[in-house]
Amino acid sequence: MKNFTYCTPTRYVFGAGAENEAGKEAAAIGVKRVLTVYGGGSAVRSGVLDRVRASLAAAGIESIELGGIEPNPLDGPVREGIELCRSNNIDGILAVGGGSVIDTAKAIALGVPYSGDFWDFYSGKSIPAEALPVGVVLTIPAAGSEGSGNSVITLAKDKIKISLRTDYVLRPKFALLNPELTYTLPPYQTASGIADMMAHIMERYFTPTPDVEITDRVSEGILKAIIGEARKVMENPEDYQARANIMWSGTLAHNGICGTGRREDWASHAIEHEISAMYNVTHGAGLAVIFPAWMTFMAQRAPGKIAQFARRVFDVSNPDDSAAALEGIQCLKAFFGSIGLPVTFAELGVPQPDIDEMVRRLHINKGEAIGGYLTLRAEDTAEIYRLAL
Ligand code: NZQ
Ligand code: ZN
């Protein structure tokens, strides 16, 4: 196990009605004027936005709003939000939604106290040092942004999707998680969220670092629980306990606990981000296509950890590592298929992906060599895209 520092300062309030704590939680961290950010309408239709407004008002917190954030969020609304905050003396941001809304809120929070263009942080020109406090009312368990220090934004003019990673600056101060809010999710979004949270664990699980039994077992346990609860949630979307287990899994998958003490991989995310940037597909569905392809590539070159995954998560008994790895990949694909997810580009709705262009962009955006499990260069990532055809 490697040395590490782990700090996850987010305060979580979990359970039915959690959104009604928004005002109290914001007041507790000294926020007086908040920008509430939300998406394309689900938060309005479900009534959660009204309850959040009432909660803020009851705590004496003034609020202005920025709605209409789209999936795979773009830089335009971030700039709009920064201006709104500056002209209204806003001192905190509240995200009501999923990863796209939360990541936009985080980008706004970074941009307000910064004199340059907020994109400087995403392009690597500036290192984040301060941000307005961000609170979250989560409506979809998927991206894990409610507990992560990351924010993923796409620069519209070049379709460059960048994941900015910070240790602490962008971790939400509080996150309110009410599983009932997820009853209204379309099945495809529920399933895509499940693939995304599994991928967040697997990016950390597939590591070259030896002797990480504790994080391996934590990861395998959460993965097995997700697979079991996922089946229940797909069958009965209003199963509170299954929704609750899935919601908390999404946070545990990405708040860093599964990565402690080891090198992480993240190649599949980098490879997928080029797909969702170019074709605007749902991130988790893109991962359901790419992760098995990445694992197939690895099964031929470094099967050890893929075989362990197959044996411990899917109870594969084959004693040969490569064969066990391939069986495990089939199990994973079958699971994704069983909850209505695509496992090929064609099923994803991209029958003829421009692989050369994605590979070119990937290595411009993320560097010549990517991945922590095995280092991948352009010829390797091209092969992984082809394996997903
Ligand atoms: O916009 P509305 O109308 O709210 O609809 C959304 C959206 O269409 C809908 N939705 C959300 N909650 C709902 C609901 N519909 C009905 N009922 C509800 N309760 O779901 C759709 C997807 O929302 P989105 O916020 O895009 O989902 P997700 O949480 O999957 O976020 C995806 C984004 O996060 C990034 C992804 O790349 C992508 O841009 N990621 C962010 C990460 C981070 N910050 O740590 C890590 C991830 O790996 C990921 O890359
Ligand atoms: Zn993800």
Tab-separated table of C-alpha atoms and ligand atoms in Angstrom:
chain	number	residue	atom	x	y	z
A	1	MET	CA	0.000	0.000	0.000
A	2	LYS	CA	1.227	3.503	-0.822
A	3	ASN	CA	1.306	6.393	1.639
A	4	PHE	CA	-1.671	8.709	1.319
A	5	THR	CA	-3.534	11.696	2.715
A	6	TYR	CA	-7.309	11.390	2.699
A	7	CYS	CA	-9.718	14.140	3.674
A	8	THR	CA	-13.372	14.189	2.697
A	9	PRO	CA	-14.835	17.245	4.413
A	10	THR	CA	-18.358	17.077	2.921
A	11	ARG	CA	-21.198	16.905	5.438
A	12	TYR	CA	-23.871	14.463	4.260
A	13	VAL	CA	-27.522	14.587	5.230
A	14	PHE	CA	-29.183	11.395	3.990
A	15	GLY	CA	-32.845	10.371	3.927
A	16	ALA	CA	-36.372	11.341	2.966
A	17	GLY	CA	-36.886	15.099	3.076
A	18	ALA	CA	-33.141	15.895	3.164
A	19	GLU	CA	-33.653	18.748	0.667
A	20	ASN	CA	-35.620	20.637	3.331
A	21	GLU	CA	-32.340	21.108	5.223
A	22	ALA	CA	-30.856	23.288	2.451
A	23	GLY	CA	-31.510	26.582	4.242
A	24	LYS	CA	-30.256	25.359	7.601
A	25	GLU	CA	-27.099	23.837	6.115
A	26	ALA	CA	-26.310	26.936	4.037
A	27	ALA	CA	-26.843	29.213	7.026
A	28	ALA	CA	-24.583	27.002	9.152
A	29	ILE	CA	-21.642	27.725	6.845
A	30	GLY	CA	-22.367	31.449	6.869
A	31	VAL	CA	-23.955	31.796	3.423
A	32	LYS	CA	-26.374	34.738	3.064
A	33	ARG	CA	-27.034	35.081	-0.663
A	34	VAL	CA	-27.065	31.959	-2.781
A	35	LEU	CA	-27.096	31.155	-6.504
A	36	THR	CA	-29.289	28.062	-7.003
A	37	VAL	CA	-28.281	26.122	-10.125
A	38	TYR	CA	-30.528	23.468	-11.696
A	39	GLY	CA	-31.030	21.516	-14.918
A	40	GLY	CA	-33.480	21.216	-17.748
A	41	GLY	CA	-36.681	20.880	-15.739
A	42	SER	CA	-36.848	17.672	-13.692
A	43	ALA	CA	-36.224	19.632	-10.462
A	44	VAL	CA	-39.125	21.952	-11.313
A	45	ARG	CA	-41.500	19.121	-12.256
A	46	SER	CA	-40.746	17.012	-9.176
A	47	GLY	CA	-41.310	19.969	-6.835
A	48	VAL	CA	-37.864	19.681	-5.226
A	49	LEU	CA	-36.891	23.164	-6.389
A	50	ASP	CA	-39.943	24.660	-4.660
A	51	ARG	CA	-39.059	22.896	-1.434
A	52	VAL	CA	-35.465	24.138	-1.659
A	53	ARG	CA	-36.701	27.704	-2.250
A	54	ALA	CA	-38.948	27.464	0.810
A	55	SER	CA	-36.129	26.060	2.919
A	56	LEU	CA	-33.760	28.876	1.921
A	57	ALA	CA	-36.415	31.529	2.557
A	58	ALA	CA	-37.217	30.077	5.973
A	59	ALA	CA	-33.532	30.388	6.902
A	60	GLY	CA	-33.456	34.007	5.735
A	61	ILE	CA	-31.224	33.260	2.744
A	62	GLU	CA	-31.776	35.251	-0.432
A	63	SER	CA	-31.583	33.272	-3.665
A	64	ILE	CA	-31.259	33.943	-7.352
A	65	GLU	CA	-31.416	31.120	-9.879
A	66	LEU	CA	-29.711	29.771	-12.966
A	67	GLY	CA	-31.648	26.937	-14.645
A	68	GLY	CA	-31.372	25.052	-17.915
A	69	ILE	CA	-28.002	23.330	-17.364
A	70	GLU	CA	-27.732	20.520	-19.913
A	71	PRO	CA	-26.073	17.094	-19.599
A	72	ASN	CA	-22.359	17.255	-20.548
A	73	PRO	CA	-22.394	20.872	-19.378
A	74	LEU	CA	-20.855	23.671	-21.435
A	75	ASP	CA	-18.793	26.730	-20.546
A	76	GLY	CA	-21.495	29.272	-21.544
A	77	PRO	CA	-23.735	28.882	-18.478
A	78	VAL	CA	-20.635	28.910	-16.254
A	79	ARG	CA	-19.740	32.382	-17.529
A	80	GLU	CA	-23.353	33.491	-17.099
A	81	GLY	CA	-23.348	32.183	-13.525
A	82	ILE	CA	-20.095	33.962	-12.665
A	83	GLU	CA	-21.546	37.294	-13.855
A	84	LEU	CA	-24.778	36.695	-11.917
A	85	CYS	CA	-22.821	36.000	-8.737
A	86	ARG	CA	-20.642	39.064	-9.098
A	87	SER	CA	-23.505	41.448	-9.832
A	88	ASN	CA	-25.644	40.072	-6.971
A	89	ASN	CA	-22.975	39.718	-4.264
A	90	ILE	CA	-23.545	35.976	-4.048
A	91	ASP	CA	-21.525	34.177	-1.363
A	92	GLY	CA	-22.472	30.526	-1.974
A	93	ILE	CA	-23.720	28.191	-4.725
A	94	LEU	CA	-26.387	25.523	-4.339
A	95	ALA	CA	-26.614	22.814	-7.002
A	96	VAL	CA	-29.983	21.024	-7.325
A	97	GLY	CA	-29.409	18.159	-9.758
A	98	GLY	CA	-26.795	15.661	-10.911
A	99	GLY	CA	-23.199	15.792	-12.092
A	100	SER	CA	-23.849	18.310	-14.843
A	101	VAL	CA	-25.490	20.813	-12.500
A	102	ILE	CA	-23.000	20.231	-9.675
A	103	ASP	CA	-19.984	20.561	-11.984
A	104	THR	CA	-21.376	23.816	-13.391
A	105	ALA	CA	-21.911	25.076	-9.831
A	106	LYS	CA	-18.320	24.174	-8.950
A	107	ALA	CA	-16.954	25.940	-12.034
A	108	ILE	CA	-18.939	29.074	-11.163
A	109	ALA	CA	-17.699	28.861	-7.573
A	110	LEU	CA	-14.104	28.820	-8.836
A	111	GLY	CA	-14.603	31.560	-11.382
A	112	VAL	CA	-16.181	34.193	-9.095
A	113	PRO	CA	-13.098	35.061	-6.999
A	114	TYR	CA	-10.684	34.647	-9.954
A	115	SER	CA	-9.638	37.633	-12.056
A	116	GLY	CA	-8.923	35.645	-15.243
A	117	ASP	CA	-11.064	33.315	-17.369
A	118	PHE	CA	-12.407	30.307	-15.397
A	119	TRP	CA	-11.259	27.961	-18.214
A	120	ASP	CA	-7.644	28.657	-17.128
A	121	PHE	CA	-8.210	26.082	-14.373
A	122	TYR	CA	-9.420	23.432	-16.820
A	123	SER	CA	-6.657	24.087	-19.346
A	124	GLY	CA	-4.041	23.809	-16.604
A	125	LYS	CA	-2.966	27.468	-16.839
A	126	SER	CA	-3.972	28.144	-13.216
A	127	ILE	CA	-4.184	25.960	-10.116
A	128	PRO	CA	-7.421	26.284	-8.077
A	129	ALA	CA	-6.764	27.828	-4.677
A	130	GLU	CA	-10.122	29.270	-3.603
A	131	ALA	CA	-13.810	28.993	-4.487
A	132	LEU	CA	-17.163	30.029	-3.107
A	133	PRO	CA	-18.706	27.284	-0.930
A	134	VAL	CA	-20.867	24.782	-2.850
A	135	GLY	CA	-23.812	22.832	-1.430
A	136	VAL	CA	-25.674	20.040	-3.236
A	137	VAL	CA	-29.200	18.642	-3.389
A	138	LEU	CA	-28.586	15.425	-5.337
A	139	THR	CA	-31.270	14.173	-7.737
A	140	ILE	CA	-29.380	11.400	-9.571
A	141	PRO	CA	-26.796	8.996	-8.152
A	142	ALA	CA	-24.170	8.702	-10.869
A	143	ALA	CA	-21.263	11.102	-11.270
A	144	GLY	CA	-20.427	11.203	-7.557
A	145	SER	CA	-19.706	14.919	-7.839
A	146	GLU	CA	-21.543	15.490	-4.542
A	147	GLY	CA	-18.525	13.986	-2.777
A	148	SER	CA	-15.700	14.565	-5.249
A	149	GLY	CA	-13.309	17.465	-5.715
A	150	ASN	CA	-13.758	17.284	-9.478
A	151	SER	CA	-15.650	19.256	-12.094
A	152	VAL	CA	-16.072	18.236	-15.737
A	153	ILE	CA	-16.899	20.982	-18.251
A	154	THR	CA	-16.912	21.052	-22.069
A	155	LEU	CA	-15.605	24.063	-23.978
A	156	ALA	CA	-18.369	24.411	-26.575
A	157	LYS	CA	-16.391	25.917	-29.409
A	158	ASP	CA	-13.781	23.108	-29.546
A	159	LYS	CA	-15.827	20.317	-27.926
A	160	ILE	CA	-13.009	19.827	-25.410
A	161	LYS	CA	-14.280	18.022	-22.295
A	162	ILE	CA	-11.898	18.375	-19.359
A	163	SER	CA	-12.049	16.893	-15.876
A	164	LEU	CA	-10.540	19.299	-13.367
A	165	ARG	CA	-9.399	17.513	-10.223
A	166	THR	CA	-8.815	19.167	-6.871
A	167	ASP	CA	-8.144	17.597	-3.483
A	168	TYR	CA	-10.291	19.912	-1.375
A	169	VAL	CA	-11.112	23.235	-3.042
A	170	LEU	CA	-14.113	21.899	-4.967
A	171	ARG	CA	-15.454	19.356	-2.501
A	172	PRO	CA	-19.012	20.388	-1.607
A	173	LYS	CA	-19.438	21.731	1.923
A	174	PHE	CA	-22.660	19.760	2.300
A	175	ALA	CA	-24.680	17.278	0.242
A	176	LEU	CA	-28.350	16.483	0.843
A	177	LEU	CA	-29.313	13.018	-0.391
A	178	ASN	CA	-32.973	12.036	-0.515
A	179	PRO	CA	-33.437	8.669	-2.288
A	180	GLU	CA	-37.109	9.486	-3.007
A	181	LEU	CA	-35.979	12.225	-5.405
A	182	THR	CA	-34.606	9.506	-7.685
A	183	TYR	CA	-37.999	7.781	-8.220
A	184	THR	CA	-38.649	10.006	-11.244
A	185	LEU	CA	-35.443	9.057	-13.091
A	186	PRO	CA	-35.947	7.524	-16.531
A	187	PRO	CA	-34.672	3.887	-16.464
A	188	TYR	CA	-31.844	4.725	-18.884
A	189	GLN	CA	-30.547	7.445	-16.545
A	190	THR	CA	-30.808	5.143	-13.525
A	191	ALA	CA	-28.861	2.461	-15.390
A	192	SER	CA	-26.273	4.895	-16.765
A	193	GLY	CA	-25.711	6.206	-13.249
A	194	ILE	CA	-25.133	2.646	-12.057
A	195	ALA	CA	-22.523	2.054	-14.778
A	196	ASP	CA	-20.809	5.331	-13.904
A	197	MET	CA	-20.535	4.542	-10.198
A	198	MET	CA	-19.241	1.035	-10.950
A	199	ALA	CA	-16.674	2.585	-13.284
A	200	HIS	CA	-15.540	4.988	-10.545
A	201	ILE	CA	-14.741	2.006	-8.339
A	202	MET	CA	-13.132	0.015	-11.149
A	203	GLU	CA	-10.868	2.922	-12.174
A	204	ARG	CA	-9.427	2.664	-8.671
A	205	TYR	CA	-9.556	-1.129	-8.377
A	206	PHE	CA	-7.506	-1.806	-11.511
A	207	THR	CA	-4.175	-0.759	-10.068
A	208	PRO	CA	-0.584	-1.963	-10.316
A	209	THR	CA	-0.106	-1.229	-6.586
A	210	PRO	CA	0.246	-4.522	-4.664
A	211	ASP	CA	-0.985	-5.274	-1.129
A	212	VAL	CA	-4.171	-3.232	-1.173
A	213	GLU	CA	-6.443	-5.939	0.210
A	214	ILE	CA	-8.535	-3.553	2.300
A	215	THR	CA	-9.427	-1.197	-0.581
A	216	ASP	CA	-9.875	-4.212	-2.870
A	217	ARG	CA	-12.388	-5.783	-0.490
A	218	VAL	CA	-14.199	-2.476	0.104
A	219	SER	CA	-14.441	-1.994	-3.664
A	220	GLU	CA	-15.604	-5.548	-4.364
A	221	GLY	CA	-18.212	-5.272	-1.608
A	222	ILE	CA	-19.664	-2.058	-3.014
A	223	LEU	CA	-19.625	-3.465	-6.559
A	224	LYS	CA	-21.476	-6.607	-5.483
A	225	ALA	CA	-24.004	-4.544	-3.540
A	226	ILE	CA	-24.585	-2.253	-6.529
A	227	ILE	CA	-25.208	-5.234	-8.830
A	228	GLY	CA	-27.779	-6.688	-6.419
A	229	GLU	CA	-29.537	-3.406	-5.664
A	230	ALA	CA	-29.485	-2.366	-9.326
A	231	ARG	CA	-31.688	-5.310	-10.238
A	232	LYS	CA	-34.216	-4.312	-7.558
A	233	VAL	CA	-34.242	-0.663	-8.596
A	234	MET	CA	-34.767	-1.469	-12.271
A	235	GLU	CA	-37.655	-3.769	-11.345
A	236	ASN	CA	-39.288	-1.397	-8.881
A	237	PRO	CA	-38.182	2.247	-9.257
A	238	GLU	CA	-39.974	3.166	-6.025
A	239	ASP	CA	-38.175	0.622	-3.840
A	240	TYR	CA	-36.923	3.093	-1.224
A	241	GLN	CA	-34.310	0.826	0.325
A	242	ALA	CA	-32.797	-0.164	-3.020
A	243	ARG	CA	-32.781	3.484	-4.155
A	244	ALA	CA	-31.121	4.430	-0.862
A	245	ASN	CA	-28.415	1.794	-1.260
A	246	ILE	CA	-27.738	2.838	-4.851
A	247	MET	CA	-27.607	6.506	-3.881
A	248	TRP	CA	-25.054	6.001	-1.127
A	249	SER	CA	-23.005	3.679	-3.377
A	250	GLY	CA	-22.686	6.489	-5.919
A	251	THR	CA	-21.106	8.697	-3.278
A	252	LEU	CA	-18.828	6.013	-1.815
A	253	ALA	CA	-17.709	5.068	-5.314
A	254	HIS	CA	-16.226	8.485	-5.978
A	255	ASN	CA	-15.382	10.240	-2.722
A	256	GLY	CA	-11.906	8.735	-2.794
A	257	ILE	CA	-12.226	5.961	-0.205
A	258	CYS	CA	-11.814	3.196	-2.819
A	259	GLY	CA	-8.588	4.755	-4.091
A	260	THR	CA	-6.698	5.187	-0.845
A	261	GLY	CA	-3.177	3.772	-0.832
A	262	ARG	CA	-2.942	2.968	-4.491
A	263	ARG	CA	-2.293	4.233	-7.976
A	264	GLU	CA	-5.544	4.711	-9.933
A	265	ASP	CA	-6.174	4.107	-13.630
A	266	TRP	CA	-8.735	6.534	-15.195
A	267	ALA	CA	-7.974	5.609	-18.811
A	268	SER	CA	-11.563	4.478	-19.464
A	269	HIS	CA	-12.906	7.830	-18.277
A	270	ALA	CA	-10.467	9.734	-20.480
A	271	ILE	CA	-11.420	7.519	-23.442
A	272	GLU	CA	-15.152	7.960	-22.740
A	273	HIS	CA	-15.000	11.735	-22.285
A	274	GLU	CA	-14.014	12.074	-25.950
A	275	ILE	CA	-17.170	10.143	-26.912
A	276	SER	CA	-19.549	12.238	-24.798
A	277	ALA	CA	-17.791	15.439	-25.941
A	278	MET	CA	-18.112	14.563	-29.642
A	279	TYR	CA	-21.454	12.727	-29.690
A	280	ASN	CA	-23.180	14.105	-26.551
A	281	VAL	CA	-24.060	10.623	-25.266
A	282	THR	CA	-24.798	9.928	-21.579
A	283	HIS	CA	-21.449	9.533	-19.788
A	284	GLY	CA	-22.383	6.349	-17.877
A	285	ALA	CA	-23.698	4.667	-21.028
A	286	GLY	CA	-20.442	5.548	-22.790
A	287	LEU	CA	-18.569	3.855	-19.953
A	288	ALA	CA	-20.702	0.708	-20.283
A	289	VAL	CA	-19.333	0.498	-23.835
A	290	ILE	CA	-15.712	1.454	-23.110
A	291	PHE	CA	-14.948	-0.299	-19.813
A	292	PRO	CA	-15.469	-3.871	-21.107
A	293	ALA	CA	-13.370	-2.968	-24.171
A	294	TRP	CA	-10.559	-1.645	-21.932
A	295	MET	CA	-10.768	-4.822	-19.834
A	296	THR	CA	-10.623	-7.002	-22.955
A	297	PHE	CA	-7.452	-5.159	-24.016
A	298	MET	CA	-5.994	-5.763	-20.537
A	299	ALA	CA	-7.075	-9.413	-20.377
A	300	GLN	CA	-4.482	-10.124	-23.073
A	301	ARG	CA	-1.679	-8.049	-21.529
A	302	ALA	CA	-2.130	-7.804	-17.739
A	303	PRO	CA	-4.947	-10.168	-16.780
A	304	GLY	CA	-4.145	-10.502	-13.042
A	305	LYS	CA	-6.408	-7.863	-11.568
A	306	ILE	CA	-9.135	-8.409	-14.172
A	307	ALA	CA	-9.185	-12.094	-13.209
A	308	GLN	CA	-9.393	-11.188	-9.508
A	309	PHE	CA	-12.365	-8.930	-10.327
A	310	ALA	CA	-14.020	-11.784	-12.246
A	311	ARG	CA	-13.537	-14.253	-9.404
A	312	ARG	CA	-14.476	-11.991	-6.516
A	313	VAL	CA	-17.257	-9.888	-8.054
A	314	PHE	CA	-18.841	-12.385	-10.452
A	315	ASP	CA	-17.778	-15.648	-8.745
A	316	VAL	CA	-15.963	-16.932	-11.847
A	317	SER	CA	-14.064	-20.115	-10.939
A	318	ASN	CA	-11.747	-20.594	-13.933
A	319	PRO	CA	-8.153	-21.110	-12.594
A	320	ASP	CA	-6.510	-19.577	-15.691
A	321	ASP	CA	-6.155	-15.775	-15.356
A	322	SER	CA	-6.774	-14.803	-18.991
A	323	ALA	CA	-9.744	-17.140	-19.333
A	324	ALA	CA	-11.192	-15.990	-15.992
A	325	ALA	CA	-10.739	-12.362	-17.042
A	326	LEU	CA	-12.635	-12.949	-20.295
A	327	GLU	CA	-15.440	-14.742	-18.442
A	328	GLY	CA	-15.690	-11.832	-16.011
A	329	ILE	CA	-15.946	-9.365	-18.889
A	330	GLN	CA	-18.820	-11.407	-20.351
A	331	CYS	CA	-20.570	-11.301	-16.954
A	332	LEU	CA	-20.129	-7.529	-16.752
A	333	LYS	CA	-21.490	-7.044	-20.274
A	334	ALA	CA	-24.436	-9.312	-19.532
A	335	PHE	CA	-25.169	-7.307	-16.394
A	336	PHE	CA	-25.053	-4.001	-18.292
A	337	GLY	CA	-27.303	-5.488	-20.993
A	338	SER	CA	-29.751	-6.742	-18.357
A	339	ILE	CA	-30.332	-3.201	-17.065
A	340	GLY	CA	-30.800	-1.803	-20.569
A	341	LEU	CA	-27.344	-0.380	-21.222
A	342	PRO	CA	-25.430	-0.476	-24.500
A	343	VAL	CA	-22.145	-2.392	-24.707
A	344	THR	CA	-21.146	-1.446	-28.279
A	345	PHE	CA	-20.870	1.836	-30.172
A	346	ALA	CA	-23.798	0.807	-32.363
A	347	GLU	CA	-26.005	0.165	-29.320
A	348	LEU	CA	-24.897	3.538	-27.953
A	349	GLY	CA	-26.318	5.161	-31.083
A	350	VAL	CA	-22.929	5.941	-32.653
A	351	PRO	CA	-22.704	3.306	-35.423
A	352	GLN	CA	-19.705	4.881	-37.157
A	353	PRO	CA	-17.526	6.646	-34.599
A	354	ASP	CA	-14.611	8.676	-35.916
A	355	ILE	CA	-11.949	6.747	-34.030
A	356	ASP	CA	-8.976	8.599	-35.542
A	357	GLU	CA	-10.431	11.927	-34.461
A	358	MET	CA	-11.231	10.714	-30.936
A	359	VAL	CA	-7.716	9.314	-30.518
A	360	ARG	CA	-6.203	12.562	-31.795
A	361	ARG	CA	-8.258	14.665	-29.384
A	362	LEU	CA	-7.723	12.280	-26.485
A	363	HIS	CA	-3.944	12.525	-26.625
A	364	ILE	CA	-3.951	16.289	-27.200
A	365	ASN	CA	-6.268	16.775	-24.216
A	366	LYS	CA	-4.893	14.143	-21.841
A	367	GLY	CA	-1.273	13.663	-22.931
A	368	GLU	CA	0.647	11.150	-25.020
A	369	ALA	CA	0.457	8.442	-22.345
A	370	ILE	CA	-2.635	7.773	-20.200
A	371	GLY	CA	-3.704	5.206	-17.608
A	372	GLY	CA	-2.291	3.959	-14.319
A	373	TYR	CA	-2.801	0.187	-14.693
A	374	LEU	CA	-0.825	-0.063	-17.922
A	375	THR	CA	0.318	2.987	-19.859
A	376	LEU	CA	-1.639	3.497	-23.067
A	377	ARG	CA	-0.469	5.352	-26.167
A	378	ALA	CA	-2.355	6.283	-29.326
A	379	GLU	CA	-2.127	2.818	-30.922
A	380	ASP	CA	-3.504	1.260	-27.718
A	381	THR	CA	-6.429	3.648	-27.269
A	382	ALA	CA	-7.316	3.214	-30.952
A	383	GLU	CA	-7.436	-0.534	-30.344
A	384	ILE	CA	-9.730	-0.049	-27.317
A	385	TYR	CA	-12.122	2.108	-29.360
A	386	ARG	CA	-12.109	-0.637	-32.035
A	387	LEU	CA	-12.824	-3.336	-29.443
A	388	ALA	CA	-15.971	-1.376	-28.543
A	389	LEU	CA	-17.340	-1.417	-32.115
B	1	NZQ	O1	-31.746	18.406	-16.659
B	1	NZQ	P1	-32.829	17.684	-15.952
B	1	NZQ	O2	-34.179	18.011	-16.425
B	1	NZQ	O3	-32.686	17.781	-14.444
B	1	NZQ	O4	-32.651	16.114	-16.348
B	1	NZQ	C1	-31.512	15.362	-15.988
B	1	NZQ	C2	-30.617	15.009	-17.177
B	1	NZQ	O5	-31.367	14.935	-18.359
B	1	NZQ	C3	-31.983	14.003	-15.543
B	1	NZQ	N1	-32.335	13.963	-14.133
B	1	NZQ	C4	-31.545	14.231	-13.066
B	1	NZQ	N2	-32.203	13.992	-11.925
B	1	NZQ	C5	-33.455	13.569	-12.277
B	1	NZQ	C6	-33.542	13.570	-13.679
B	1	NZQ	N3	-34.670	13.194	-14.325
B	1	NZQ	C7	-35.722	12.825	-13.581
B	1	NZQ	N4	-35.695	12.771	-12.234
B	1	NZQ	C8	-34.580	13.133	-11.546
B	1	NZQ	N5	-34.553	13.045	-10.209
B	1	NZQ	O6	-30.871	13.143	-15.754
B	1	NZQ	C9	-30.138	13.610	-16.880
B	1	NZQ	C10	-28.677	13.518	-16.595
B	1	NZQ	O7	-28.263	14.457	-15.629
B	1	NZQ	P2	-26.719	14.706	-15.375
B	1	NZQ	O8	-26.558	15.735	-14.313
B	1	NZQ	O9	-26.026	14.954	-16.670
B	1	NZQ	O10	-26.256	13.279	-14.829
B	1	NZQ	P3	-24.939	12.740	-14.185
B	1	NZQ	O11	-25.016	12.859	-12.706
B	1	NZQ	O12	-24.744	11.423	-14.782
B	1	NZQ	O13	-23.767	13.737	-14.641
B	1	NZQ	C11	-23.047	13.522	-15.818
B	1	NZQ	C12	-21.950	14.544	-15.955
B	1	NZQ	O14	-20.998	14.440	-14.857
B	1	NZQ	C13	-19.681	14.254	-15.385
B	1	NZQ	C14	-19.944	13.550	-16.684
B	1	NZQ	O15	-18.848	13.579	-17.562
B	1	NZQ	C15	-21.141	14.308	-17.223
B	1	NZQ	O16	-20.743	15.537	-17.796
B	1	NZQ	N6	-18.840	13.596	-14.392
B	1	NZQ	C16	-18.488	14.299	-13.311
B	1	NZQ	C17	-17.682	13.774	-12.323
B	1	NZQ	C18	-17.268	14.558	-11.135
B	1	NZQ	N7	-17.553	15.843	-11.107
B	1	NZQ	O17	-16.641	14.040	-10.192
B	1	NZQ	C19	-17.141	12.410	-12.421
B	1	NZQ	C20	-17.779	11.574	-13.453
B	1	NZQ	O18	-16.865	10.603	-13.860
B	1	NZQ	C21	-18.283	12.286	-14.659
B	1	NZQ	O19	-17.274	12.441	-15.627
B	2	ZN	ZN	-17.750	8.886	-14.388
